[in-house]
Amino acid sequence: MSEHMKSSGSASTLGRDIVNKFPEVQANPLEGNRIELVMPADKIRAIVALLDESVSDFLPESMFAVDLENDQYELIYIFWSHSNKLLCQLRVPIEGEAPEVESVSDIYPGFEWHERETHEMFGIGFSGHPDLRLLLLPEELEGKYPLRKSFQTDRSRLEESGLPQPKPKPPAAERPARPTPSTTPKEGGESPE
Amino acid sequence: MKTDIVDDAIEIWFGPQHVSAHGWATKLTLVGDYIVECDPNAGYFHRSAEKVMEFRNFRQGALIMERLCMLEAFLAEYPYVTAVEKIAGLEVPERAKVMRTIMMEASRIHSLQFWWGQFAAELGLFTMLLWPWVDREFFLDAFEELSGSRHAVSYNTPGGVKYDFNEGVIAKLERAMDRIEDRLPKFKDMLLRGPTFRVRTQGIGQFTAEQGLKWGLSGPNIKACGVPMDLRKDDPDPSLAYDMCDWEVPTVHNEDHPGESDAYDRMVQRFLEVETSLGIIKQLLPQVPDGPIIDPKHRAKANRLPEGEAYGRVEGTRGVTTLWLKTQDKAQTPWRAKIRGPCFSSYYSLKHLVPSSKFADFIVIFGSLDPYPGWWDR
């Protein structure tokens, strides 16, 4: 497999190559052969394409968003190269009520579903993405963005979600007394399963 | 859908009621007996594990991870545990490191035994469904002796492990390993030499290592293409004891199609994985050192974590399993936890892998990737 892995192999060299081409990128070395690249959102596509060119066996390991509250988000892309034992983490700060970045799913198809999930969970748009339908959520939660910190998980917004309402409990005095299991006659033909 | 391309195309939902579709549904567009388009659908098991984790403390979070894939429970909970250890600065004792590694490899063998049975049944051989599942019971006996539970073991915890080995655990583990070693040649004869299996699997669902990596595949699916990509060797974890034993990453080199793998190669690969895991356990069992099984400061340190970010990774049975954790200062719960289940990518890759194959081969391709719905739905 080594013939088509043409990169230098070290995280710091990869970081230097990227920073030379894109001076606005900030490279932070992490522990071990790992590097983090912090970049503006409009450069993400160009840099992912450059990563694809320079390391040919990158595995698109993970991609997700982090809600930092007040309409601030971070997108994190994680790549792993087996031949270089190199981990590269991209960090893209974005902001706005419905922020949008360019999709990289045509360069790394493995990110297609990650972007789709990030879109439904955080409301972050990916321009150029082939298919931004809901992936995991039911239709009732479309546009609710449940992984945002502003999404209330208590029942105060249950009505808004469109999910079935729980029946209100009658006061204790009106509830029928629960018969003890030993005295309950079994109804004919019904098995407990 | 592109059904307007050909007039006689039909759409079929494979699942979620189908017996082999245990909780997933894929929309297939067929022309005659051939699949022209495949649209995998996820979400039938979605329980928003990542959101739930934001409301659970750092011990409870590991239990949520474990429930995503009960077959490899020891491995599934590990990324969360190791991410918490990194932020909290916990030191795992030597004894716990070795015990963790042993149980994680036992969990791997158990999960692969489950897969053989299931895969064979999907191909139509129901005898082979029950044979490995009987052997798997012996591992479950060992897990039960160790933790009191067959599946939800909750063994790894931030700082070490919860339960110590005793003579019963070691005896039961050895019995389970003797049993699988005794039966492995029979299974190989049945699955790898049997003409039925060869015809059904050879040349089916073939892809190259480059394609697989782009789709995000890892673990045995990539190793079957001849690439020894394995986090146990590539990114050795200081909290595990893989460096204490001598082993090689198993790979398959098929001379008919070097650098590619088909369903048959992936089946061979998973037999090699079992042999490797057996070798690791055998070398580690006599080496378990004496000492404590958990960092004595785990109570103080894992209750409230400082501000930080950590990335926990493990080579799971199905591939790279990771958890990215972000905490705020003095946090009792994570700010954000992102799970990467290996099968998220394998299920997605059906979209590229299945078109132009026969309808009858769909379940063979699907099964050969060892998918587990809990990993993509979370």
XYZ file of C-alpha atoms in Angstrom:
571
model
C 0.000 0.000 0.000
C 2.965 2.296 0.493
C 3.375 3.264 -3.159
C 0.383 5.605 -3.252
C 0.963 7.288 0.115
C 3.149 10.136 -0.925
C 2.877 12.456 2.055
C 5.734 13.345 4.334
C 4.157 11.461 7.212
C 4.557 13.944 10.029
C 1.734 16.090 11.317
C 3.904 19.189 11.636
C 5.020 18.978 7.991
C 1.431 18.621 6.839
C 0.482 21.628 8.974
C 3.323 23.700 7.538
C 2.335 22.811 3.959
C -1.249 23.911 4.593
C -0.275 27.139 6.379
C 2.140 28.028 3.534
C -0.712 27.848 1.040
C -3.391 29.312 3.303
C -1.818 31.868 5.685
C -5.155 32.451 7.462
C -5.061 28.895 8.830
C -3.735 28.429 12.333
C -1.955 25.135 13.066
C -1.934 23.822 16.648
C 0.127 20.690 17.296
C -1.621 18.151 19.536
C -0.105 15.343 21.586
C 1.551 12.658 19.436
C 1.487 12.770 15.644
C -1.686 14.851 15.654
C -2.463 18.328 14.466
C -5.377 20.709 14.657
C -6.027 23.272 11.907
C -8.305 26.204 12.752
C -9.687 27.829 9.621
C -12.348 30.230 8.382
C -15.497 28.620 6.994
C -14.994 29.765 3.407
C -11.694 27.857 3.136
C -12.960 24.441 4.264
C -13.538 23.008 0.790
C -10.193 24.119 -0.599
C -8.338 22.747 2.414
C -10.112 19.391 2.424
C -9.284 19.057 -1.283
C -5.645 19.855 -0.465
C -5.647 17.235 2.327
C -7.025 14.696 -0.116
C -4.211 15.499 -2.538
C -1.404 15.387 0.003
C -2.427 12.260 1.975
C -4.132 9.678 -0.195
C -5.294 7.240 2.471
C -7.156 9.619 4.771
C -10.132 7.961 6.451
C -12.981 10.453 7.006
C -13.326 9.386 10.617
C -15.806 11.793 12.125
C -17.484 15.120 11.452
C -19.840 16.984 13.755
C -20.877 20.344 15.173
C -20.583 21.764 18.687
C -23.057 24.375 19.906
C -21.231 27.142 21.801
C -24.493 29.051 22.482
C -25.497 32.541 21.239
C -25.538 31.349 17.611
C -21.868 30.333 17.773
C -20.949 26.905 16.468
C -17.849 24.921 15.702
C -17.570 22.298 13.009
C -14.976 19.587 13.621
C -13.665 17.255 10.917
C -11.406 14.371 11.911
C -9.180 12.491 9.456
C -6.963 9.502 10.176
C -4.156 8.213 7.990
C -3.075 4.618 8.624
C 0.122 4.741 6.564
C 1.378 7.884 8.339
C -0.217 7.184 11.752
C -1.431 10.751 11.528
C -4.571 12.354 12.907
C -5.714 15.685 11.488
C -8.505 17.640 13.113
C -10.060 20.634 11.374
C -11.899 23.209 13.470
C -14.185 25.668 11.712
C -15.843 28.373 13.834
C -19.143 29.548 12.318
C -21.917 31.806 13.537
C -25.435 32.907 12.660
C -28.977 31.673 13.084
C -28.775 29.347 10.079
C -25.089 29.213 9.150
C -23.978 27.560 5.961
C -20.713 26.039 4.784
C -19.704 24.218 1.629
C -20.196 20.475 1.565
C -17.133 18.232 1.200
C -19.166 15.081 0.604
C -18.071 14.823 -3.016
C -14.396 14.748 -1.963
C -15.029 12.352 0.940
C -18.333 10.490 0.407
C -17.936 9.144 3.959
C -18.932 12.588 5.241
C -22.216 12.635 3.316
C -24.254 11.188 6.151
C -22.287 13.067 8.808
C -23.224 16.333 7.121
C -26.801 15.187 6.752
C -26.952 14.419 10.481
C -25.326 17.736 11.420
C -27.893 19.534 9.270
C -30.914 17.948 10.946
C -29.486 18.167 14.466
C -28.009 21.701 14.386
C -29.602 23.472 11.440
C -26.293 24.051 9.698
C -26.586 24.154 5.929
C -24.188 22.398 3.558
C -24.284 23.969 0.115
C -23.721 21.497 -2.692
C -24.808 18.507 -0.598
C -26.723 16.008 -2.756
C -29.303 14.903 -0.192
C -30.203 16.808 2.982
C -33.319 14.822 3.925
C -33.797 13.808 7.560
C -31.558 10.889 8.466
C -32.304 9.885 12.054
C -35.115 12.162 13.224
C -38.863 11.625 12.789
C -40.696 14.153 10.590
C -42.229 15.901 13.640
C -38.800 17.123 14.687
C -37.822 18.589 11.317
C -36.516 22.094 11.795
C -36.390 21.747 15.608
C -32.624 21.018 15.748
C -32.589 18.894 18.905
C -28.835 18.971 19.560
C -28.810 22.753 19.865
C -28.490 23.885 23.467
C -31.635 25.988 23.074
C -33.743 22.870 22.458
C -35.713 22.145 25.625
C -35.934 18.465 26.457
C -38.575 18.890 29.185
C -42.297 18.763 28.359
C -42.727 22.521 28.066
C -42.337 22.354 24.295
C -43.983 19.023 23.691
C -46.967 20.590 21.942
C -44.687 22.348 19.503
C -42.887 19.124 18.610
C -46.064 17.443 17.361
C -45.347 14.282 19.372
C -48.336 12.649 21.165
C -49.320 14.331 24.431
C -49.318 12.275 27.613
C -52.791 11.911 29.152
C -53.153 14.004 32.330
C -53.337 11.840 35.448
C -56.623 12.037 37.373
C -56.271 12.997 41.039
C -55.457 10.093 43.338
C -58.918 10.001 44.921
C -60.629 9.429 41.546
C -58.305 6.658 40.462
C -59.731 3.152 40.780
C -58.022 1.057 43.426
C -55.518 -1.314 41.833
C -56.539 -4.931 42.439
C -53.868 -7.208 43.860
C -52.561 -9.731 41.311
C -53.704 -12.775 43.268
C -57.354 -11.727 43.292
C -57.525 -10.635 39.645
C -59.482 -13.186 37.593
C -57.718 -13.893 34.300
C -59.622 -12.892 31.222
C -60.268 -15.807 28.947
C -57.816 -16.475 26.130
C -55.488 -13.562 26.780
C -51.952 -14.549 27.472
C -49.708 -12.123 29.356
C -47.451 -11.849 26.301
C -36.011 8.509 -7.620
C -34.818 7.983 -11.133
C -37.560 5.521 -12.026
C -38.355 7.557 -15.114
C -35.113 6.302 -16.689
C -36.630 2.885 -17.304
C -40.316 2.174 -17.396
C -40.165 -1.283 -15.840
C -38.207 -0.291 -12.711
C -39.892 -1.171 -9.426
C -39.217 0.044 -5.933
C -39.012 -2.397 -3.046
C -38.642 -1.656 0.646
C -36.271 -4.164 2.214
C -37.259 -3.902 5.853
C -38.143 -2.922 8.469
C -40.393 -5.977 8.740
C -38.093 -8.380 6.906
C -36.535 -10.990 9.189
C -32.996 -10.185 8.113
C -33.649 -6.466 8.434
C -33.488 -6.182 12.178
C -34.611 -2.605 12.526
C -33.558 -0.896 9.325
C -35.130 -0.336 5.953
C -33.503 0.124 2.575
C -35.340 1.259 -0.517
C -34.167 -0.695 -3.563
C -34.975 0.167 -7.153
C -34.974 -2.964 -9.284
C -34.931 -3.593 -12.985
C -35.671 -7.276 -13.405
C -33.480 -9.048 -10.880
C -30.868 -6.294 -10.740
C -30.644 -3.433 -8.278
C -30.092 -0.087 -9.967
C -30.407 2.180 -6.952
C -30.084 1.669 -3.218
C -31.243 4.177 -0.618
C -30.394 3.061 2.928
C -32.675 4.574 5.560
C -31.629 5.001 9.168
C -33.360 6.218 12.287
C -35.615 3.334 13.315
C -33.618 2.886 16.547
C -32.669 6.496 17.107
C -32.770 7.272 20.837
C -30.643 10.443 20.733
C -27.849 8.938 22.816
C -25.704 12.044 22.311
C -28.347 14.354 23.752
C -29.056 11.958 26.621
C -25.357 11.948 27.483
C -25.471 15.702 28.012
C -27.771 15.051 30.992
C -25.935 12.087 32.524
C -22.768 12.117 34.595
C -19.449 10.670 33.532
C -20.108 7.184 34.893
C -23.597 6.913 33.432
C -22.378 8.006 29.995
C -20.302 4.837 29.593
C -23.422 2.758 30.186
C -25.225 4.539 27.357
C -22.300 3.789 25.024
C -22.380 0.138 25.997
C -26.055 -0.188 25.164
C -25.463 0.940 21.588
C -23.827 -2.397 20.828
C -24.393 -5.079 23.428
C -22.458 -7.666 21.418
C -19.173 -5.870 21.983
C -20.093 -4.196 25.270
C -16.546 -4.154 26.681
C -15.276 -2.428 23.533
C -18.243 -0.124 23.020
C -17.974 1.584 26.402
C -14.221 2.076 26.160
C -14.015 5.278 24.012
C -16.157 7.167 26.523
C -14.188 5.866 29.494
C -10.813 6.708 28.008
C -11.962 10.198 26.957
C -13.074 10.913 30.544
C -9.768 9.564 31.883
C -7.824 11.887 29.591
C -9.663 15.016 30.756
C -9.742 13.997 34.431
C -6.081 12.940 34.477
C -6.789 9.500 35.902
C -4.010 6.879 35.993
C -5.148 3.363 35.152
C -3.369 0.706 37.281
C -1.370 -1.979 35.453
C -3.678 -4.761 36.595
C -6.718 -2.976 35.220
C -4.986 -2.368 31.871
C -4.341 -6.069 31.328
C -7.779 -7.122 32.536
C -9.442 -4.576 30.251
C -7.523 -5.847 27.260
C -8.373 -9.472 27.991
C -12.082 -8.766 28.358
C -12.168 -6.544 25.277
C -10.672 -9.315 23.167
C -13.101 -11.848 24.654
C -15.887 -9.463 23.733
C -14.549 -9.288 20.185
C -14.572 -13.082 19.810
C -18.097 -13.204 21.219
C -19.306 -10.573 18.782
C -17.733 -12.351 15.820
C -19.323 -15.652 16.830
C -22.670 -13.927 16.826
C -21.944 -12.573 13.363
C -21.076 -16.008 11.849
C -24.361 -17.387 13.009
C -26.320 -14.465 11.722
C -24.495 -14.304 8.391
C -24.898 -18.034 7.789
C -28.602 -17.793 8.540
C -28.959 -14.891 6.148
C -27.426 -17.110 3.493
C -29.861 -19.872 4.362
C -27.873 -22.284 6.546
C -29.720 -22.382 9.835
C -27.544 -25.114 11.379
C -24.682 -22.681 11.322
C -26.887 -20.140 13.091
C -26.986 -22.145 16.272
C -23.525 -23.707 16.412
C -21.563 -20.513 17.066
C -24.368 -19.150 19.227
C -24.035 -22.164 21.538
C -20.280 -21.534 21.835
C -20.941 -17.886 22.486
C -22.875 -18.871 25.601
C -19.592 -19.978 27.149
C -18.224 -16.453 26.843
C -21.465 -15.080 28.249
C -20.972 -17.396 31.255
C -17.573 -15.817 31.841
C -19.029 -12.292 31.509
C -21.769 -13.202 33.968
C -19.277 -14.600 36.460
C -17.261 -11.398 36.198
C -19.956 -8.734 36.281
C -23.213 -10.462 37.157
C -24.640 -9.616 33.766
C -24.488 -11.404 30.434
C -24.639 -8.408 28.140
C -24.818 -5.099 30.012
C -21.510 -5.695 31.738
C -20.564 -2.064 32.604
C -17.028 -3.225 33.289
C -14.783 -0.326 32.288
C -15.205 2.771 34.372
C -13.175 6.006 34.506
C -9.944 5.103 36.344
C -9.956 1.344 35.880
C -12.410 -1.525 36.027
C -15.263 -2.329 38.380
C -14.829 -6.042 39.077
C -11.751 -8.095 39.799
C -10.882 -11.430 38.200
C -11.399 -14.523 40.285
C -10.671 -18.194 39.656
C -14.150 -18.757 38.299
C -13.797 -16.058 35.641
C -10.460 -17.374 34.448
C -11.711 -20.976 34.415
C -14.781 -19.986 32.416
C -12.787 -17.883 29.966
C -10.395 -20.780 29.405
C -13.287 -23.165 28.895
C -14.848 -20.822 26.320
C -11.528 -20.465 24.498
C -10.900 -24.231 24.472
C -14.353 -24.721 23.043
C -13.921 -22.206 20.216
C -10.457 -23.517 19.388
C -11.848 -27.005 19.171
C -14.698 -25.945 16.901
C -12.947 -23.366 14.719
C -11.656 -25.921 12.142
C -15.201 -27.282 11.748
C -16.650 -23.821 11.141
C -13.916 -23.085 8.643
C -14.653 -26.298 6.787
C -18.307 -25.490 6.684
C -18.122 -21.838 5.738
C -14.924 -21.428 3.757
C -14.731 -24.755 1.915
C -18.431 -25.374 1.490
C -19.389 -24.860 -2.171
C -22.668 -23.152 -1.251
C -20.924 -20.399 0.612
C -18.244 -19.928 -2.005
C -20.784 -19.524 -4.774
C -22.896 -17.115 -2.742
C -20.010 -14.924 -1.537
C -17.117 -14.956 -4.023
C -17.021 -11.893 -6.242
C -20.011 -10.377 -4.413
C -19.845 -6.864 -2.970
C -16.316 -6.219 -4.181
C -14.556 -2.913 -3.501
C -10.991 -1.608 -3.375
C -9.223 -0.332 -0.286
C -9.223 3.207 -1.709
C -12.986 3.163 -2.253
C -13.595 1.709 1.194
C -11.491 4.362 2.921
C -13.296 7.166 1.087
C -16.644 5.768 2.232
C -15.319 5.691 5.801
C -15.026 1.916 6.163
C -12.557 0.568 8.703
C -11.780 -2.549 10.716
C -12.145 -6.016 9.139
C -13.814 -4.561 6.026
C -10.617 -2.680 5.153
C -8.216 -5.303 6.523
C -9.804 -7.819 4.134
C -8.463 -5.638 1.276
C -4.919 -6.262 2.551
C -4.432 -2.970 4.426
C -3.284 -3.659 8.014
C -5.206 -0.679 9.420
C -5.746 -1.435 13.096
C -5.785 1.103 15.917
C -4.457 -1.495 18.346
C -1.119 -1.266 16.484
C -1.348 2.135 14.757
C -2.385 4.267 17.716
C -1.397 2.244 20.812
C -3.450 3.285 23.812
C -1.393 3.718 27.039
C -4.409 2.508 29.056
C -4.430 -0.880 27.316
C -1.906 -3.710 27.280
C -1.572 -4.673 23.600
C 2.173 -3.948 23.774
C 2.633 -6.713 26.371
C 2.052 -9.457 23.832
C 3.351 -10.465 20.458
C 0.836 -10.341 17.629
C 0.418 -9.216 14.051
C -2.495 -7.457 12.403
C -4.243 -10.144 10.325
C -5.025 -9.291 6.703
C -6.320 -11.178 3.694
C -4.390 -11.109 0.417
C -6.549 -12.580 -2.281
C -4.438 -13.247 -5.378
C -7.460 -13.084 -7.680
C -8.067 -9.439 -6.820
C -5.181 -7.900 -4.821
C -6.135 -4.751 -2.929
C -9.832 -5.583 -3.112
C -12.177 -7.577 -0.968
C -15.396 -9.447 -1.619
C -17.859 -10.985 0.826
C -15.775 -14.172 0.968
C -12.585 -12.287 1.926
C -14.409 -10.463 4.688
C -15.615 -13.803 6.022
C -12.034 -15.153 6.001
C -10.845 -11.953 7.680
C -13.223 -12.433 10.584
C -11.900 -15.947 11.179
C -8.384 -14.508 11.313
C -9.580 -11.877 13.796
C -10.787 -14.607 16.146
C -7.463 -16.430 15.953
C -5.571 -13.198 16.677
C -7.796 -12.376 19.648
C -7.380 -15.885 21.054
C -3.608 -15.474 20.793
C -3.708 -12.130 22.625
C -5.842 -13.461 25.484
C -3.656 -16.554 25.884
C -0.523 -14.443 26.178
C -2.076 -11.937 28.575
C -3.851 -14.297 30.987
C -0.647 -15.480 32.740
C 0.685 -11.902 32.806
C -2.036 -10.243 34.918
C -0.024 -8.371 37.581
C -1.092 -7.903 41.184
C -2.279 -4.565 42.449
C -5.288 -2.293 42.589
C -7.932 -2.390 39.834
C -8.900 1.274 39.901
C -7.243 4.641 40.461
C -7.814 5.445 44.159
C -8.711 9.030 43.252
C -11.409 8.059 40.766
C -14.268 9.193 43.024
C -12.934 12.692 43.465
C -11.643 13.147 39.936
C -14.448 11.686 37.801
C -17.298 13.497 39.538
C -16.415 16.945 38.289
C -14.154 17.366 35.287
C -12.062 20.410 34.371
C -12.607 22.184 31.082
C -11.217 20.164 28.222
C -11.608 18.176 25.056
C -10.620 14.578 24.512
C -10.928 12.021 21.754
C -11.314 8.411 22.820
C -10.747 5.720 20.205
C -10.757 1.964 20.094
C -10.509 -0.665 17.377
C -13.928 -2.240 17.746
C -15.058 -5.520 16.229
C -16.600 -3.605 13.337
C -13.975 -0.878 12.942
C -12.868 2.439 14.367
C -15.164 3.385 17.256
C -14.639 6.821 18.749
C -16.091 9.362 21.101
C -15.266 13.064 21.107
C -15.910 14.703 24.455
C -16.023 18.369 25.420
C -16.481 19.521 28.991
C -16.796 22.869 30.710
C -15.050 23.723 33.959
C -16.308 21.814 37.034
C -18.774 20.013 34.807
C -20.789 17.085 36.051
C -22.041 16.249 32.571
C -20.487 16.545 29.095
C -21.079 19.683 27.051
C -20.964 17.647 23.865
C -20.353 13.990 23.188
C -20.102 12.758 19.613
C -20.190 9.042 18.959
C -18.670 7.582 15.826
C -20.118 4.141 15.299
C -18.235 2.098 12.684
C -21.459 0.830 11.088
C -22.641 4.354 10.295
C -20.171 4.231 7.413
C -20.746 0.588 6.482
C -24.488 1.141 6.193
C -23.937 4.290 4.156
C -21.552 2.487 1.803
C -24.383 0.198 0.629
C -25.486 3.144 -1.467
C -22.345 2.747 -3.583
C -21.753 -0.967 -3.165
C -25.132 -2.499 -3.952
C -26.198 -1.020 -7.340
C -25.678 -3.404 -10.302
C -25.735 -6.486 -8.099
C -28.549 -9.029 -8.016
C -31.424 -8.658 -5.575
C -30.607 -12.009 -3.962
C -27.079 -10.806 -3.237
C -28.196 -7.711 -1.382
C -28.400 -9.411 1.989
C -25.028 -11.110 1.401
C -23.355 -7.736 0.809
C -25.130 -6.207 3.765
C -24.296 -9.081 6.103
C -20.666 -9.270 5.005
C -20.051 -5.746 6.345
C -21.089 -6.892 9.874
C -23.575 -4.085 10.450
C -25.228 -3.347 13.774
C -28.123 -0.840 13.733
C -27.311 0.539 17.189
C -24.099 1.992 15.812
C -25.702 4.093 13.103
C -28.920 5.049 14.864
C -27.487 5.786 18.336
